[in-house]
């Protein structure tokens, strides 16, 4: 029954219907603001419900694309409207549809000016994110991939902190520079293959010399998104200045675009180059893990600390992907989903206390656990998940990456593991300084306990982190056959190109 | 020489009709008196004339596309580009319809001159002969020199008109000199004839000199660097309504002419002019992007922005392939609507009735004028080439053609410059959205501006949806352009 519906199109563009509603709201500022919040929440909530239908009808055994939709767009150029999901894009779509309503809920009280415009930006952002993961056409992928910049630039720039302009520009220009280099590579691929269809490009088999250049061009774009050292510097700025919900989405979904791109494009389309450049990626990732972990230790701003920890965690992801092993890629995928949940929750943790005290300085806090016990439980749980405690989703991803890394090189595994130790150090230290000890000031003493709304945001994230930690197979099974397919086609593609030379 | 025949009328019917309307409007303007009311009447009639011309153009179903002994060609390329200039001029005239407009431009002769220039532009687009080319250019330029200096009580406007005239005359001279050399070698002024003469064999160096002179003269007209120097001054000095016109229509006509000349007449020696166009393209992209960053006046910024845009369009032209011509046409389509939308907002920038054209005047626009602010936001993102807006697809197709033709470095320079360019478009968004206003602009938004902005927004936002059809039209038009080979 539901199989006949253009489900992916519906999910992708549902938020845009919300945008239309938002534009039609009239009345006094207060009324507009209230209605805008409700419209945005209900629309994104409904989108999430519809995306569950996607999950229920998804067959994890089938390795290829499902729910495919294809229509003419630019027939003359071999460019079509092509959507579809496999085990790799599926979890990301759900992550996007889940985090969007939560982020809107998180900005319920924090955003008071221009609420309507804010909600419009968020819904546009949601469409762009879902569309990007659902695209099976390279040009469409690029449209959504870069379209994300527009709402995010506005969100950081209008509703951000004191240095928001600087952060928004840095975010925009870094990401744009990365993606235009990818664009040139896409042009070259299109000319070489005569199509922008992703499945067809995957089986095209680009010449070995060309793969090198294409890989580097895509690397420029994805490395900025991930972000990898040394092009990560936009991230702490963007996170610190963005409003809480912006940080949640940025860390939760947008950073995953880079990792997703590596898996969707770099591995299967440029297998030879991927193998050739893997040591470079390992080196950059290890530097990212060790260096940014040390930098995180030195932070006095809570958000900045978590932002740097994101860079380190994403280092695991890139290592996992380029081990080119099943465990490594699965671990990277798992780590991305887990980090999407955990980092969104952690940024919300910061947002909760920031809403009360309007500072993110670690030294301003202390003894919060005594005042807000329930909050302390959520924060601790997420902190432990971030550190990779067994039983949480963080553990599974890191372990799988380490297994994959060990297969690739014991040295890589060794250095990667140091990240775990450093990560535990800065997170535990952060938690101790903020939560334990004596209550430092009357302001902290007077902090409100967390509200039902805030619990409502934490609850699904906590449940999922725990669920994936205890029963990782539920997620791994969805991805397994697709990952296998990608690695197989990469190996086959590499062999064909080599044989042809 | 050729004999005049009735068959020559049909292909040129839109131009002939429009010329007739202009002559009629001379009478209306002369007998109606120097009043603002009469000026609006002339404008409305001119706009009506343009609409009918558009209908004539779109509905024409020609068997013979060439007229006046091959001087004039009404092929699908000409139709495509003419629709663009007609639409652009229609929008620019529409913007001048506001009742509270500045008095200097509210003269009946304004619309009349614009209409004459429009006839010139259409002739340029259809020109298939060196003589027709020169006639079109001069018919377009002379009225434009006058409208640039329209604000007679303003020193800057007079200066702009004079500057435009002197440099325009210089470029016409270069063009004419080049054309005479080309004629001397080819022995004919006909584009097809030139193409045939060129395919013969070794080219005398004097021909290359002539060709470079001609391309340089046209580079002046499209304000491609390094022949761009007049653009910022003329843009800034002219009345804003006139700037809006300059920024949209004449660029399309001049680019069409450049396309016709290089692809048609010089089509068989693409490798000769490709170098020149690559140099012009890179120079324009770099100077446009870097020059715009330093501007404080929005009209000057738009001037540099248009220089950069011409650089991108020339990148497609430099490819020298059908795909390149298609790319240029897609690019110019987006460009016309981006220009119309942007100037619909720039024309709103008034404080206590006086023009406010500093970029800083846009501060906090989003809180005082939410709708124009969103409009300008979309226009700026589109100009920066951010998908899924129209500007992106223009870039995609010109760079696609460039890469296809093996000009990868050109494409790479282009995309890097577009990142630098994004900086100054973003700066406008920053002022509108991230900062608060200290002196709000006038609240009144005339109907004309709303309509033009709304229509441009619709085109820019929904460009991707109509791209398939647009591309097919541009593609068949581009094929019509190739005379030889």
PDB file of N, CA and C in Angstrom, chain A residues 215 262-263 266-268 270-279 281-282 317-330 332 401 404-405 407-408 483-484 486-488 490-491:
ATOM      1  N   UNK A 215      39.510  12.490  -6.328  1.00  0.00           N
ATOM      2  CA  UNK A 215      39.531  12.226  -4.892  1.00  0.00           C
ATOM      3  C   UNK A 215      39.927  13.479  -4.127  1.00  0.00           C
ATOM      4  N   UNK A 262      32.132  10.670   1.889  1.00  0.00           N
ATOM      5  CA  UNK A 262      33.251   9.743   1.690  1.00  0.00           C
ATOM      6  C   UNK A 262      32.731   8.353   1.348  1.00  0.00           C
ATOM      7  N   UNK A 263      31.705   7.919   2.092  1.00  0.00           N
ATOM      8  CA  UNK A 263      31.206   6.560   1.875  1.00  0.00           C
ATOM      9  C   UNK A 263      30.443   6.464   0.549  1.00  0.00           C
ATOM     10  N   UNK A 266      33.580   8.799  -2.437  1.00  0.00           N
ATOM     11  CA  UNK A 266      35.015   8.522  -2.525  1.00  0.00           C
ATOM     12  C   UNK A 266      35.314   7.028  -2.578  1.00  0.00           C
ATOM     13  N   UNK A 267      34.734   6.268  -1.642  1.00  0.00           N
ATOM     14  CA  UNK A 267      35.067   4.831  -1.608  1.00  0.00           C
ATOM     15  C   UNK A 267      34.656   4.101  -2.882  1.00  0.00           C
ATOM     16  N   UNK A 268      33.376   4.145  -3.260  1.00  0.00           N
ATOM     17  CA  UNK A 268      32.992   3.311  -4.411  1.00  0.00           C
ATOM     18  C   UNK A 268      33.431   3.884  -5.760  1.00  0.00           C
ATOM     19  N   UNK A 270      36.098   6.192  -6.379  1.00  0.00           N
ATOM     20  CA  UNK A 270      37.559   6.340  -6.556  1.00  0.00           C
ATOM     21  C   UNK A 270      38.278   5.323  -5.671  1.00  0.00           C
ATOM     22  N   UNK A 271      38.051   4.036  -5.879  1.00  0.00           N
ATOM     23  CA  UNK A 271      38.619   3.047  -4.952  1.00  0.00           C
ATOM     24  C   UNK A 271      40.143   3.046  -4.950  1.00  0.00           C
ATOM     25  N   UNK A 272      40.733   3.223  -6.132  1.00  0.00           N
ATOM     26  CA  UNK A 272      42.204   3.196  -6.175  1.00  0.00           C
ATOM     27  C   UNK A 272      42.783   4.380  -5.425  1.00  0.00           C
ATOM     28  N   UNK A 273      42.192   5.543  -5.667  1.00  0.00           N
ATOM     29  CA  UNK A 273      42.689   6.724  -4.988  1.00  0.00           C
ATOM     30  C   UNK A 273      42.437   6.628  -3.490  1.00  0.00           C
ATOM     31  N   UNK A 274      41.312   6.034  -3.113  1.00  0.00           N
ATOM     32  CA  UNK A 274      41.020   5.891  -1.692  1.00  0.00           C
ATOM     33  C   UNK A 274      42.105   5.072  -1.016  1.00  0.00           C
ATOM     34  N   UNK A 275      42.500   4.015  -1.683  1.00  0.00           N
ATOM     35  CA  UNK A 275      43.533   3.180  -1.100  1.00  0.00           C
ATOM     36  C   UNK A 275      44.859   3.926  -1.047  1.00  0.00           C
ATOM     37  N   UNK A 276      45.116   4.677  -2.128  1.00  0.00           N
ATOM     38  CA  UNK A 276      46.383   5.391  -2.218  1.00  0.00           C
ATOM     39  C   UNK A 276      46.489   6.458  -1.140  1.00  0.00           C
ATOM     40  N   UNK A 277      45.367   7.165  -0.913  1.00  0.00           N
ATOM     41  CA  UNK A 277      45.420   8.298   0.005  1.00  0.00           C
ATOM     42  C   UNK A 277      45.089   7.919   1.451  1.00  0.00           C
ATOM     43  N   UNK A 278      44.748   6.650   1.694  1.00  0.00           N
ATOM     44  CA  UNK A 278      44.369   6.259   3.047  1.00  0.00           C
ATOM     45  C   UNK A 278      45.413   6.657   4.096  1.00  0.00           C
ATOM     46  N   UNK A 279      46.716   6.438   3.829  1.00  0.00           N
ATOM     47  CA  UNK A 279      47.693   6.840   4.852  1.00  0.00           C
ATOM     48  C   UNK A 279      47.622   8.334   5.179  1.00  0.00           C
ATOM     49  N   UNK A 281      44.956  10.212   5.029  1.00  0.00           N
ATOM     50  CA  UNK A 281      43.765  10.406   5.864  1.00  0.00           C
ATOM     51  C   UNK A 281      44.047   9.951   7.293  1.00  0.00           C
ATOM     52  N   UNK A 282      44.725   8.807   7.412  1.00  0.00           N
ATOM     53  CA  UNK A 282      45.050   8.322   8.759  1.00  0.00           C
ATOM     54  C   UNK A 282      45.873   9.362   9.500  1.00  0.00           C
ATOM     55  N   UNK A 317      35.855   8.639  12.772  1.00  0.00           N
ATOM     56  CA  UNK A 317      35.020   8.304  11.621  1.00  0.00           C
ATOM     57  C   UNK A 317      35.859   8.189  10.352  1.00  0.00           C
ATOM     58  N   UNK A 318      36.722   9.188  10.121  1.00  0.00           N
ATOM     59  CA  UNK A 318      37.507   9.142   8.886  1.00  0.00           C
ATOM     60  C   UNK A 318      38.484   7.966   8.909  1.00  0.00           C
ATOM     61  N   UNK A 319      39.036   7.671  10.077  1.00  0.00           N
ATOM     62  CA  UNK A 319      39.917   6.495  10.136  1.00  0.00           C
ATOM     63  C   UNK A 319      39.135   5.247   9.783  1.00  0.00           C
ATOM     64  N   UNK A 320      37.952   5.109  10.387  1.00  0.00           N
ATOM     65  CA  UNK A 320      37.137   3.918  10.138  1.00  0.00           C
ATOM     66  C   UNK A 320      36.836   3.737   8.669  1.00  0.00           C
ATOM     67  N   UNK A 321      36.453   4.830   8.021  1.00  0.00           N
ATOM     68  CA  UNK A 321      36.068   4.730   6.614  1.00  0.00           C
ATOM     69  C   UNK A 321      37.246   4.249   5.772  1.00  0.00           C
ATOM     70  N   UNK A 322      38.417   4.852   6.017  1.00  0.00           N
ATOM     71  CA  UNK A 322      39.532   4.564   5.115  1.00  0.00           C
ATOM     72  C   UNK A 322      40.351   3.352   5.516  1.00  0.00           C
ATOM     73  N   UNK A 323      39.881   2.605   6.538  1.00  0.00           N
ATOM     74  CA  UNK A 323      40.485   1.292   6.721  1.00  0.00           C
ATOM     75  C   UNK A 323      40.018   0.371   5.602  1.00  0.00           C
ATOM     76  N   UNK A 324      38.924   0.764   4.935  1.00  0.00           N
ATOM     77  CA  UNK A 324      38.364  -0.006   3.832  1.00  0.00           C
ATOM     78  C   UNK A 324      38.019  -1.419   4.260  1.00  0.00           C
ATOM     79  N   UNK A 325      37.740  -1.597   5.528  1.00  0.00           N
ATOM     80  CA  UNK A 325      37.291  -2.894   6.005  1.00  0.00           C
ATOM     81  C   UNK A 325      35.831  -2.777   6.416  1.00  0.00           C
ATOM     82  N   UNK A 326      35.190  -3.935   6.496  1.00  0.00           N
ATOM     83  CA  UNK A 326      33.778  -3.933   6.854  1.00  0.00           C
ATOM     84  C   UNK A 326      33.584  -3.365   8.251  1.00  0.00           C
ATOM     85  N   UNK A 327      34.457  -3.811   9.182  1.00  0.00           N
ATOM     86  CA  UNK A 327      34.301  -3.332  10.554  1.00  0.00           C
ATOM     87  C   UNK A 327      34.538  -1.837  10.640  1.00  0.00           C
ATOM     88  N   UNK A 328      35.559  -1.392   9.922  1.00  0.00           N
ATOM     89  CA  UNK A 328      35.913   0.021  10.007  1.00  0.00           C
ATOM     90  C   UNK A 328      34.789   0.904   9.500  1.00  0.00           C
ATOM     91  N   UNK A 329      34.252   0.568   8.328  1.00  0.00           N
ATOM     92  CA  UNK A 329      33.187   1.405   7.757  1.00  0.00           C
ATOM     93  C   UNK A 329      31.939   1.319   8.623  1.00  0.00           C
ATOM     94  N   UNK A 330      31.607   0.104   9.077  1.00  0.00           N
ATOM     95  CA  UNK A 330      30.431  -0.031   9.945  1.00  0.00           C
ATOM     96  C   UNK A 330      30.645   0.779  11.227  1.00  0.00           C
ATOM     97  N   UNK A 332      32.517   3.410  11.568  1.00  0.00           N
ATOM     98  CA  UNK A 332      32.418   4.836  11.250  1.00  0.00           C
ATOM     99  C   UNK A 332      30.952   5.256  11.156  1.00  0.00           C
ATOM    100  N   UNK A 401      35.701   0.727  15.024  1.00  0.00           N
ATOM    101  CA  UNK A 401      36.734   1.480  14.311  1.00  0.00           C
ATOM    102  C   UNK A 401      38.101   0.961  14.699  1.00  0.00           C
ATOM    103  N   UNK A 404      38.808  -2.240  12.954  1.00  0.00           N
ATOM    104  CA  UNK A 404      39.154  -1.965  11.566  1.00  0.00           C
ATOM    105  C   UNK A 404      40.552  -1.378  11.454  1.00  0.00           C
ATOM    106  N   UNK A 405      40.866  -0.443  12.340  1.00  0.00           N
ATOM    107  CA  UNK A 405      42.171   0.208  12.305  1.00  0.00           C
ATOM    108  C   UNK A 405      43.272  -0.812  12.552  1.00  0.00           C
ATOM    109  N   UNK A 407      43.279  -3.883  11.748  1.00  0.00           N
ATOM    110  CA  UNK A 407      43.485  -4.638  10.519  1.00  0.00           C
ATOM    111  C   UNK A 407      44.332  -3.845   9.531  1.00  0.00           C
ATOM    112  N   UNK A 408      44.117  -2.538   9.510  1.00  0.00           N
ATOM    113  CA  UNK A 408      44.867  -1.708   8.563  1.00  0.00           C
ATOM    114  C   UNK A 408      46.300  -1.544   9.039  1.00  0.00           C
ATOM    115  N   UNK A 483      26.866  -1.714   3.244  1.00  0.00           N
ATOM    116  CA  UNK A 483      28.315  -1.489   3.385  1.00  0.00           C
ATOM    117  C   UNK A 483      29.076  -2.552   2.597  1.00  0.00           C
ATOM    118  N   UNK A 484      28.612  -3.789   2.745  1.00  0.00           N
ATOM    119  CA  UNK A 484      29.239  -4.885   2.003  1.00  0.00           C
ATOM    120  C   UNK A 484      29.234  -4.580   0.513  1.00  0.00           C
ATOM    121  N   UNK A 486      29.051  -1.703  -1.001  1.00  0.00           N
ATOM    122  CA  UNK A 486      29.952  -0.603  -1.368  1.00  0.00           C
ATOM    123  C   UNK A 486      31.391  -1.091  -1.417  1.00  0.00           C
ATOM    124  N   UNK A 487      31.782  -1.873  -0.406  1.00  0.00           N
ATOM    125  CA  UNK A 487      33.164  -2.367  -0.385  1.00  0.00           C
ATOM    126  C   UNK A 487      33.416  -3.327  -1.545  1.00  0.00           C
ATOM    127  N   UNK A 488      32.423  -4.166  -1.828  1.00  0.00           N
ATOM    128  CA  UNK A 488      32.568  -5.089  -2.959  1.00  0.00           C
ATOM    129  C   UNK A 488      32.729  -4.330  -4.269  1.00  0.00           C
ATOM    130  N   UNK A 490      33.684  -1.357  -4.675  1.00  0.00           N
ATOM    131  CA  UNK A 490      34.955  -0.638  -4.688  1.00  0.00           C
ATOM    132  C   UNK A 490      36.064  -1.585  -5.115  1.00  0.00           C
ATOM    133  N   UNK A 491      36.065  -2.763  -4.534  1.00  0.00           N
ATOM    134  CA  UNK A 491      37.111  -3.732  -4.870  1.00  0.00           C
ATOM    135  C   UNK A 491      37.016  -4.128  -6.340  1.00  0.00           C
TER     136      UNK A 491
END
